[in-house]
Amino acid sequence: MTLSTIAAGSASVPVSKLGQNAALAKEVQARLAALGCLDPPADGQFGSTSKLTLARYAKLRGFAFKELLTPQIAKGLLNDKADTILPLRLGNDFASRMVRYMQAQAKPFFVARLPGFLNIVYVEGADKSGRHNADTFNVFNDRRTVFHFDKTGKPVMDLNVLCTTEPGRFFTDTPLNPDGAARIAFGQYKSWTIGTHHPESQPPRKHKALVQADKIHIFRDKNKDGIRPGDKEFIVGSGAGINQHSGLNQSPSNIGRLSAGCLVGQNDAEHKKFMKLLEGDPRFIANHGYKFMTTVIAGDDLDRKVP
């Protein structure tokens, strides 16, 4: 059974049974992703996040849902275009520039278009307006941003705060791994769940954070020069512990021991706001094991490609 056969027929498929047909479930998920509704990749499991997203898509299109994949919904999934059902209204603001950059990649990055669904983007070496800065080593000079789209398709910035996407001097000079300190590769990863950073410790070192739960690409700075070029790339799983955590109000001019390769928000109150925002995302509310997608961009590349 495929979306095409459902669309051409008169029978509906209970959403609760989609997970029993991995091929059909993947097809539905892939179409929802193409429409900017469901973050990829399609896994064929069709859990609570996929069900929520299908319901929101049906509501957006004015289709009767009732926990059924109907011929009408199937036709919509096959024929709809993202720019038609969820058109974007972009300006020259920081969030709009990030969206344009993400869409302009050779393999476009996913952008969650459904109203209320959050996008997490880090821009390395950028000021508050999203313009490239000197990206000085061992300094908090990157941006952690969260944005969503309103009902008109305009991006709304929910968070834009100081952070670092790179390790500081301490762990560059004395790395935890003999191959060198970790530095995340620019790209997009669906690899973090809400959990606890340093659960073995006491607060404030122990705190709520986005915890790595899947593979990401990193470079290891074996020559300790504080940059990626020339470094070897690795794919690391959750054991690497590349988390998104608080910098606990560390001095902005000295990363110190606050990052060994994690994505670290400098200010603790801003980090708490970050976590509260994520806990309000409808996908997390539907599934507390939801994996958040995060995009990491080079500030100079953003400036070069989206002036």
CSV table of C-alpha atoms in Angstrom, one decimal:
chain,number,residue,atom,x,y,z
A,1,MET,CA,0.0,0.0,0.0
A,2,THR,CA,1.3,3.5,-0.9
A,3,LEU,CA,0.0,7.0,-0.7
A,4,SER,CA,-0.9,6.8,-4.4
A,5,THR,CA,-3.1,3.8,-3.9
A,6,ILE,CA,-4.8,5.4,-0.8
A,7,ALA,CA,-5.3,8.6,-2.8
A,8,ALA,CA,-6.9,6.7,-5.7
A,9,GLY,CA,-9.2,4.6,-3.5
A,10,SER,CA,-12.0,5.2,-1.0
A,11,ALA,CA,-10.7,3.5,2.1
A,12,SER,CA,-8.8,5.1,4.9
A,13,VAL,CA,-5.9,3.8,7.0
A,14,PRO,CA,-6.0,4.2,10.8
A,15,VAL,CA,-3.0,6.3,11.8
A,16,SER,CA,-2.4,3.8,14.7
A,17,LYS,CA,-1.6,1.1,12.1
A,18,LEU,CA,0.9,3.2,10.0
A,19,GLY,CA,3.8,1.9,12.1
A,20,GLN,CA,2.9,-1.6,11.0
A,21,ASN,CA,3.7,-0.7,7.4
A,22,ALA,CA,7.2,0.9,7.5
A,23,ALA,CA,7.3,1.7,3.8
A,24,LEU,CA,4.0,3.6,3.9
A,25,ALA,CA,5.0,5.3,7.2
A,26,LYS,CA,8.3,6.4,5.7
A,27,GLU,CA,6.5,7.8,2.6
A,28,VAL,CA,4.1,9.8,4.7
A,29,GLN,CA,7.0,11.1,6.9
A,30,ALA,CA,9.1,12.0,3.8
A,31,ARG,CA,6.2,14.0,2.4
A,32,LEU,CA,5.6,15.8,5.7
A,33,ALA,CA,9.3,16.6,5.8
A,34,ALA,CA,9.3,18.0,2.2
A,35,LEU,CA,6.4,20.3,3.3
A,36,GLY,CA,8.4,21.7,6.2
A,37,CYS,CA,6.2,20.0,8.8
A,38,LEU,CA,8.2,17.0,10.1
A,39,ASP,CA,11.9,17.0,10.6
A,40,PRO,CA,13.7,14.2,8.8
A,41,PRO,CA,14.9,11.5,8.5
A,42,ALA,CA,11.8,9.3,8.0
A,43,ASP,CA,12.2,6.3,10.4
A,44,GLY,CA,9.0,4.3,9.5
A,45,GLN,CA,8.0,4.1,13.2
A,46,PHE,CA,5.3,6.8,13.1
A,47,GLY,CA,5.3,7.6,16.7
A,48,SER,CA,3.6,10.4,18.7
A,49,THR,CA,5.6,13.2,17.0
A,50,SER,CA,4.7,12.0,13.5
A,51,LYS,CA,1.0,11.6,14.5
A,52,LEU,CA,0.9,15.1,16.0
A,53,THR,CA,2.5,16.5,12.8
A,54,LEU,CA,0.1,14.7,10.5
A,55,ALA,CA,-2.9,16.0,12.6
A,56,ARG,CA,-1.5,19.6,12.4
A,57,TYR,CA,-1.0,19.3,8.6
A,58,ALA,CA,-4.6,18.1,8.2
A,59,LYS,CA,-5.9,21.0,10.3
A,60,LEU,CA,-3.8,23.4,8.3
A,61,ARG,CA,-5.4,22.1,5.1
A,62,GLY,CA,-8.9,22.0,6.5
A,63,PHE,CA,-9.0,18.2,6.1
A,64,ALA,CA,-11.1,16.0,8.4
A,65,PHE,CA,-8.7,13.9,10.4
A,66,LYS,CA,-10.2,11.6,13.1
A,67,GLU,CA,-7.0,9.6,13.4
A,68,LEU,CA,-7.3,8.4,9.8
A,69,LEU,CA,-5.1,8.7,6.8
A,70,THR,CA,-7.9,9.4,4.3
A,71,PRO,CA,-7.7,9.6,0.5
A,72,GLN,CA,-8.1,13.4,0.8
A,73,ILE,CA,-5.1,13.7,3.1
A,74,ALA,CA,-3.1,11.3,0.9
A,75,LYS,CA,-3.8,13.4,-2.2
A,76,GLY,CA,-2.8,16.5,-0.3
A,77,LEU,CA,0.5,15.0,0.8
A,78,LEU,CA,1.3,14.0,-2.7
A,79,ASN,CA,0.3,17.2,-4.4
A,80,ASP,CA,1.0,20.0,-2.0
A,81,LYS,CA,4.1,22.2,-2.1
A,82,ALA,CA,5.7,23.8,1.0
A,83,ASP,CA,5.8,27.3,-0.6
A,84,THR,CA,2.1,27.0,-1.3
A,85,ILE,CA,0.6,25.7,1.9
A,86,LEU,CA,3.2,27.3,4.3
A,87,PRO,CA,4.7,30.2,2.4
A,88,LEU,CA,7.5,32.1,4.1
A,89,ARG,CA,7.5,35.9,4.5
A,90,LEU,CA,11.2,36.7,4.8
A,91,GLY,CA,12.8,40.1,5.3
A,92,ASN,CA,16.4,41.2,6.0
A,93,ASP,CA,16.4,40.4,9.7
A,94,PHE,CA,18.8,37.9,11.3
A,95,ALA,CA,16.3,35.0,11.3
A,96,SER,CA,15.3,35.5,7.7
A,97,ARG,CA,18.9,35.5,6.7
A,98,MET,CA,19.5,32.2,8.5
A,99,VAL,CA,16.4,30.7,6.7
A,100,ARG,CA,17.7,31.8,3.3
A,101,TYR,CA,21.1,30.4,4.0
A,102,MET,CA,19.6,27.0,5.2
A,103,GLN,CA,17.5,26.8,2.0
A,104,ALA,CA,20.4,27.7,-0.3
A,105,GLN,CA,22.5,24.7,0.6
A,106,ALA,CA,23.3,22.1,-2.0
A,107,LYS,CA,21.2,19.8,0.1
A,108,PRO,CA,18.9,22.3,1.8
A,109,PHE,CA,18.7,22.1,5.6
A,110,PHE,CA,15.3,21.4,7.1
A,111,VAL,CA,13.3,24.4,8.4
A,112,ALA,CA,10.3,23.7,10.6
A,113,ARG,CA,7.5,25.8,9.0
A,114,LEU,CA,4.5,24.8,11.1
A,115,PRO,CA,3.6,27.6,13.5
A,116,GLY,CA,5.0,27.0,16.9
A,117,PHE,CA,7.5,24.4,15.9
A,118,LEU,CA,11.0,25.7,17.0
A,119,ASN,CA,14.2,25.9,15.0
A,120,ILE,CA,17.5,25.9,16.8
A,121,VAL,CA,20.5,27.5,15.0
A,122,TYR,CA,23.9,28.4,16.2
A,123,VAL,CA,26.0,30.9,14.2
A,124,GLU,CA,29.7,30.8,14.9
A,125,GLY,CA,31.6,34.1,14.9
A,126,ALA,CA,28.7,36.5,14.7
A,127,ASP,CA,27.3,39.4,16.7
A,128,LYS,CA,23.7,40.0,17.8
A,129,SER,CA,22.6,41.2,14.4
A,130,GLY,CA,24.1,38.0,12.8
A,131,ARG,CA,27.0,39.8,11.2
A,132,HIS,CA,30.4,38.1,11.2
A,133,ASN,CA,32.9,39.1,13.8
A,134,ALA,CA,36.6,38.3,14.4
A,135,ASP,CA,35.7,34.9,16.0
A,136,THR,CA,38.6,35.3,18.5
A,137,PHE,CA,39.8,32.0,20.0
A,138,ASN,CA,38.8,31.3,23.7
A,139,VAL,CA,36.1,34.0,23.7
A,140,PHE,CA,32.3,33.7,23.8
A,141,ASN,CA,31.5,35.3,20.4
A,142,ASP,CA,28.9,33.1,18.8
A,143,ARG,CA,25.1,33.2,18.8
A,144,ARG,CA,22.6,30.6,20.1
A,145,THR,CA,19.2,31.3,18.4
A,146,VAL,CA,15.7,29.9,18.5
A,147,PHE,CA,13.0,31.0,16.1
A,148,HIS,CA,9.6,29.9,14.8
A,149,PHE,CA,7.2,31.0,12.1
A,150,ASP,CA,4.0,32.8,12.9
A,151,LYS,CA,0.7,32.1,10.9
A,152,THR,CA,1.7,34.6,8.2
A,153,GLY,CA,5.1,32.8,7.6
A,154,LYS,CA,7.2,35.5,9.2
A,155,PRO,CA,10.1,34.2,11.3
A,156,VAL,CA,9.9,35.2,15.0
A,157,MET,CA,13.1,35.2,17.0
A,158,ASP,CA,12.5,33.6,20.4
A,159,LEU,CA,16.1,33.7,21.6
A,160,ASN,CA,19.3,35.3,20.4
A,161,VAL,CA,22.1,35.0,23.0
A,162,LEU,CA,25.8,34.9,23.5
A,163,CYS,CA,27.4,31.4,23.3
A,164,THR,CA,30.3,29.4,22.1
A,165,THR,CA,30.3,26.5,19.5
A,166,GLU,CA,34.0,25.9,20.1
A,167,PRO,CA,36.2,24.5,22.9
A,168,GLY,CA,38.2,27.0,25.0
A,169,ARG,CA,42.0,27.2,25.4
A,170,PHE,CA,42.1,24.9,28.5
A,171,PHE,CA,40.6,21.8,26.7
A,172,THR,CA,42.4,22.6,23.5
A,173,ASP,CA,45.7,22.5,25.3
A,174,THR,CA,44.8,19.6,27.6
A,175,PRO,CA,42.2,17.6,25.6
A,176,LEU,CA,40.1,14.9,27.0
A,177,ASN,CA,40.8,12.7,23.9
A,178,PRO,CA,44.3,12.0,22.6
A,179,ASP,CA,43.2,13.0,19.1
A,180,GLY,CA,42.4,16.5,20.3
A,181,ALA,CA,39.6,18.7,21.5
A,182,ALA,CA,36.2,18.3,19.8
A,183,ARG,CA,34.9,21.0,17.5
A,184,ILE,CA,31.5,20.4,15.9
A,185,ALA,CA,31.4,20.3,12.1
A,186,PHE,CA,29.1,22.9,10.5
A,187,GLY,CA,25.8,21.2,9.5
A,188,GLN,CA,22.5,20.0,10.7
A,189,TYR,CA,21.9,17.2,13.2
A,190,LYS,CA,18.9,15.6,14.8
A,191,SER,CA,20.8,14.5,17.8
A,192,TRP,CA,19.7,16.0,21.2
A,193,THR,CA,17.1,15.2,23.8
A,194,ILE,CA,16.3,17.1,27.0
A,195,GLY,CA,18.2,15.7,29.9
A,196,THR,CA,20.9,16.5,32.5
A,197,HIS,CA,24.4,17.8,31.9
A,198,HIS,CA,26.9,16.3,34.3
A,199,PRO,CA,24.3,14.2,36.2
A,200,GLU,CA,27.0,12.8,38.4
A,201,SER,CA,27.7,16.3,39.8
A,202,GLN,CA,26.0,18.7,42.1
A,203,PRO,CA,24.2,21.9,40.9
A,204,PRO,CA,25.1,24.2,39.3
A,205,ARG,CA,27.4,22.0,37.3
A,206,LYS,CA,24.6,19.5,37.1
A,207,HIS,CA,21.7,21.2,35.3
A,208,LYS,CA,19.0,20.7,32.6
A,209,ALA,CA,20.4,20.8,29.1
A,210,LEU,CA,20.1,19.3,25.6
A,211,VAL,CA,22.1,16.1,25.9
A,212,GLN,CA,23.6,14.4,22.8
A,213,ALA,CA,21.6,11.3,21.9
A,214,ASP,CA,22.7,10.5,18.4
A,215,LYS,CA,25.6,10.8,16.0
A,216,ILE,CA,27.2,14.1,15.0
A,217,HIS,CA,30.3,15.1,13.0
A,218,ILE,CA,33.2,16.7,14.8
A,219,PHE,CA,36.8,17.7,14.1
A,220,ARG,CA,39.5,17.0,16.6
A,221,ASP,CA,42.2,19.7,17.1
A,222,LYS,CA,45.2,17.4,17.5
A,223,ASN,CA,47.6,20.2,16.5
A,224,LYS,CA,46.0,22.5,19.1
A,225,ASP,CA,45.7,25.5,16.7
A,226,GLY,CA,42.1,26.4,17.5
A,227,ILE,CA,40.7,26.0,14.0
A,228,ARG,CA,39.2,23.2,11.9
A,229,PRO,CA,41.3,23.3,8.6
A,230,GLY,CA,43.7,20.5,8.6
A,231,ASP,CA,42.0,18.6,11.4
A,232,LYS,CA,40.7,15.0,11.1
A,233,GLU,CA,36.9,14.6,11.0
A,234,PHE,CA,35.1,12.0,13.2
A,235,ILE,CA,31.6,10.7,13.6
A,236,VAL,CA,30.8,10.4,17.3
A,237,GLY,CA,27.7,9.0,19.1
A,238,SER,CA,26.1,10.0,22.3
A,239,GLY,CA,29.1,8.8,24.4
A,240,ALA,CA,31.0,11.8,23.2
A,241,GLY,CA,28.8,14.0,25.4
A,242,ILE,CA,28.6,17.0,23.0
A,243,ASN,CA,25.8,18.7,24.9
A,244,GLN,CA,24.0,22.1,24.7
A,245,HIS,CA,24.5,23.4,28.2
A,246,SER,CA,24.9,26.5,30.4
A,247,GLY,CA,28.1,28.5,30.7
A,248,LEU,CA,27.1,29.4,34.3
A,249,ASN,CA,27.9,33.1,33.8
A,250,GLN,CA,31.5,32.5,32.8
A,251,SER,CA,33.4,35.6,31.7
A,252,PRO,CA,32.5,36.3,28.1
A,253,SER,CA,36.2,37.0,27.4
A,254,ASN,CA,37.5,33.6,28.6
A,255,ILE,CA,35.7,30.3,27.9
A,256,GLY,CA,38.0,28.6,30.4
A,257,ARG,CA,36.9,25.1,31.3
A,258,LEU,CA,33.3,25.7,30.3
A,259,SER,CA,33.6,24.0,26.9
A,260,ALA,CA,35.4,20.9,25.8
A,261,GLY,CA,33.5,21.0,22.5
A,262,CYS,CA,29.9,21.5,23.6
A,263,LEU,CA,27.5,24.2,22.5
A,264,VAL,CA,27.5,26.5,25.5
A,265,GLY,CA,25.2,29.5,26.3
A,266,GLN,CA,27.3,32.0,28.3
A,267,ASN,CA,24.5,33.3,30.6
A,268,ASP,CA,22.7,30.9,33.0
A,269,ALA,CA,19.4,32.7,33.0
A,270,GLU,CA,19.4,32.8,29.2
A,271,HIS,CA,20.1,29.1,29.2
A,272,LYS,CA,17.2,28.4,31.5
A,273,LYS,CA,15.0,30.4,29.1
A,274,PHE,CA,16.4,28.3,26.2
A,275,MET,CA,15.3,25.1,28.0
A,276,LYS,CA,11.9,26.5,28.9
A,277,LEU,CA,11.3,27.4,25.3
A,278,LEU,CA,12.2,23.9,24.2
A,279,GLU,CA,9.9,22.3,26.8
A,280,GLY,CA,7.0,24.3,25.3
A,281,ASP,CA,7.6,22.9,21.8
A,282,PRO,CA,4.5,20.9,20.8
A,283,ARG,CA,6.8,18.0,19.6
A,284,PHE,CA,8.4,17.7,23.0
A,285,ILE,CA,5.0,17.9,24.8
A,286,ALA,CA,3.8,15.0,22.6
A,287,ASN,CA,7.0,13.0,23.2
A,288,HIS,CA,9.4,13.8,26.0
A,289,GLY,CA,12.0,11.7,24.2
A,290,TYR,CA,11.8,13.9,21.2
A,291,LYS,CA,15.2,14.5,19.4
A,292,PHE,CA,15.7,18.2,18.7
A,293,MET,CA,17.3,19.2,15.4
A,294,THR,CA,20.1,21.8,15.6
A,295,THR,CA,21.9,23.6,12.8
A,296,VAL,CA,25.4,25.1,13.1
A,297,ILE,CA,26.5,27.8,10.7
A,298,ALA,CA,29.7,29.7,10.1
A,299,GLY,CA,29.1,33.4,10.5
A,300,ASP,CA,31.5,34.4,7.6
A,301,ASP,CA,29.7,31.9,5.3
A,302,LEU,CA,26.3,33.4,6.3
A,303,ASP,CA,27.6,36.9,5.5
A,304,ARG,CA,29.1,35.7,2.2
A,305,LYS,CA,26.0,33.9,0.9
A,306,VAL,CA,23.3,36.1,2.4
A,307,PRO,CA,24.6,39.7,2.4
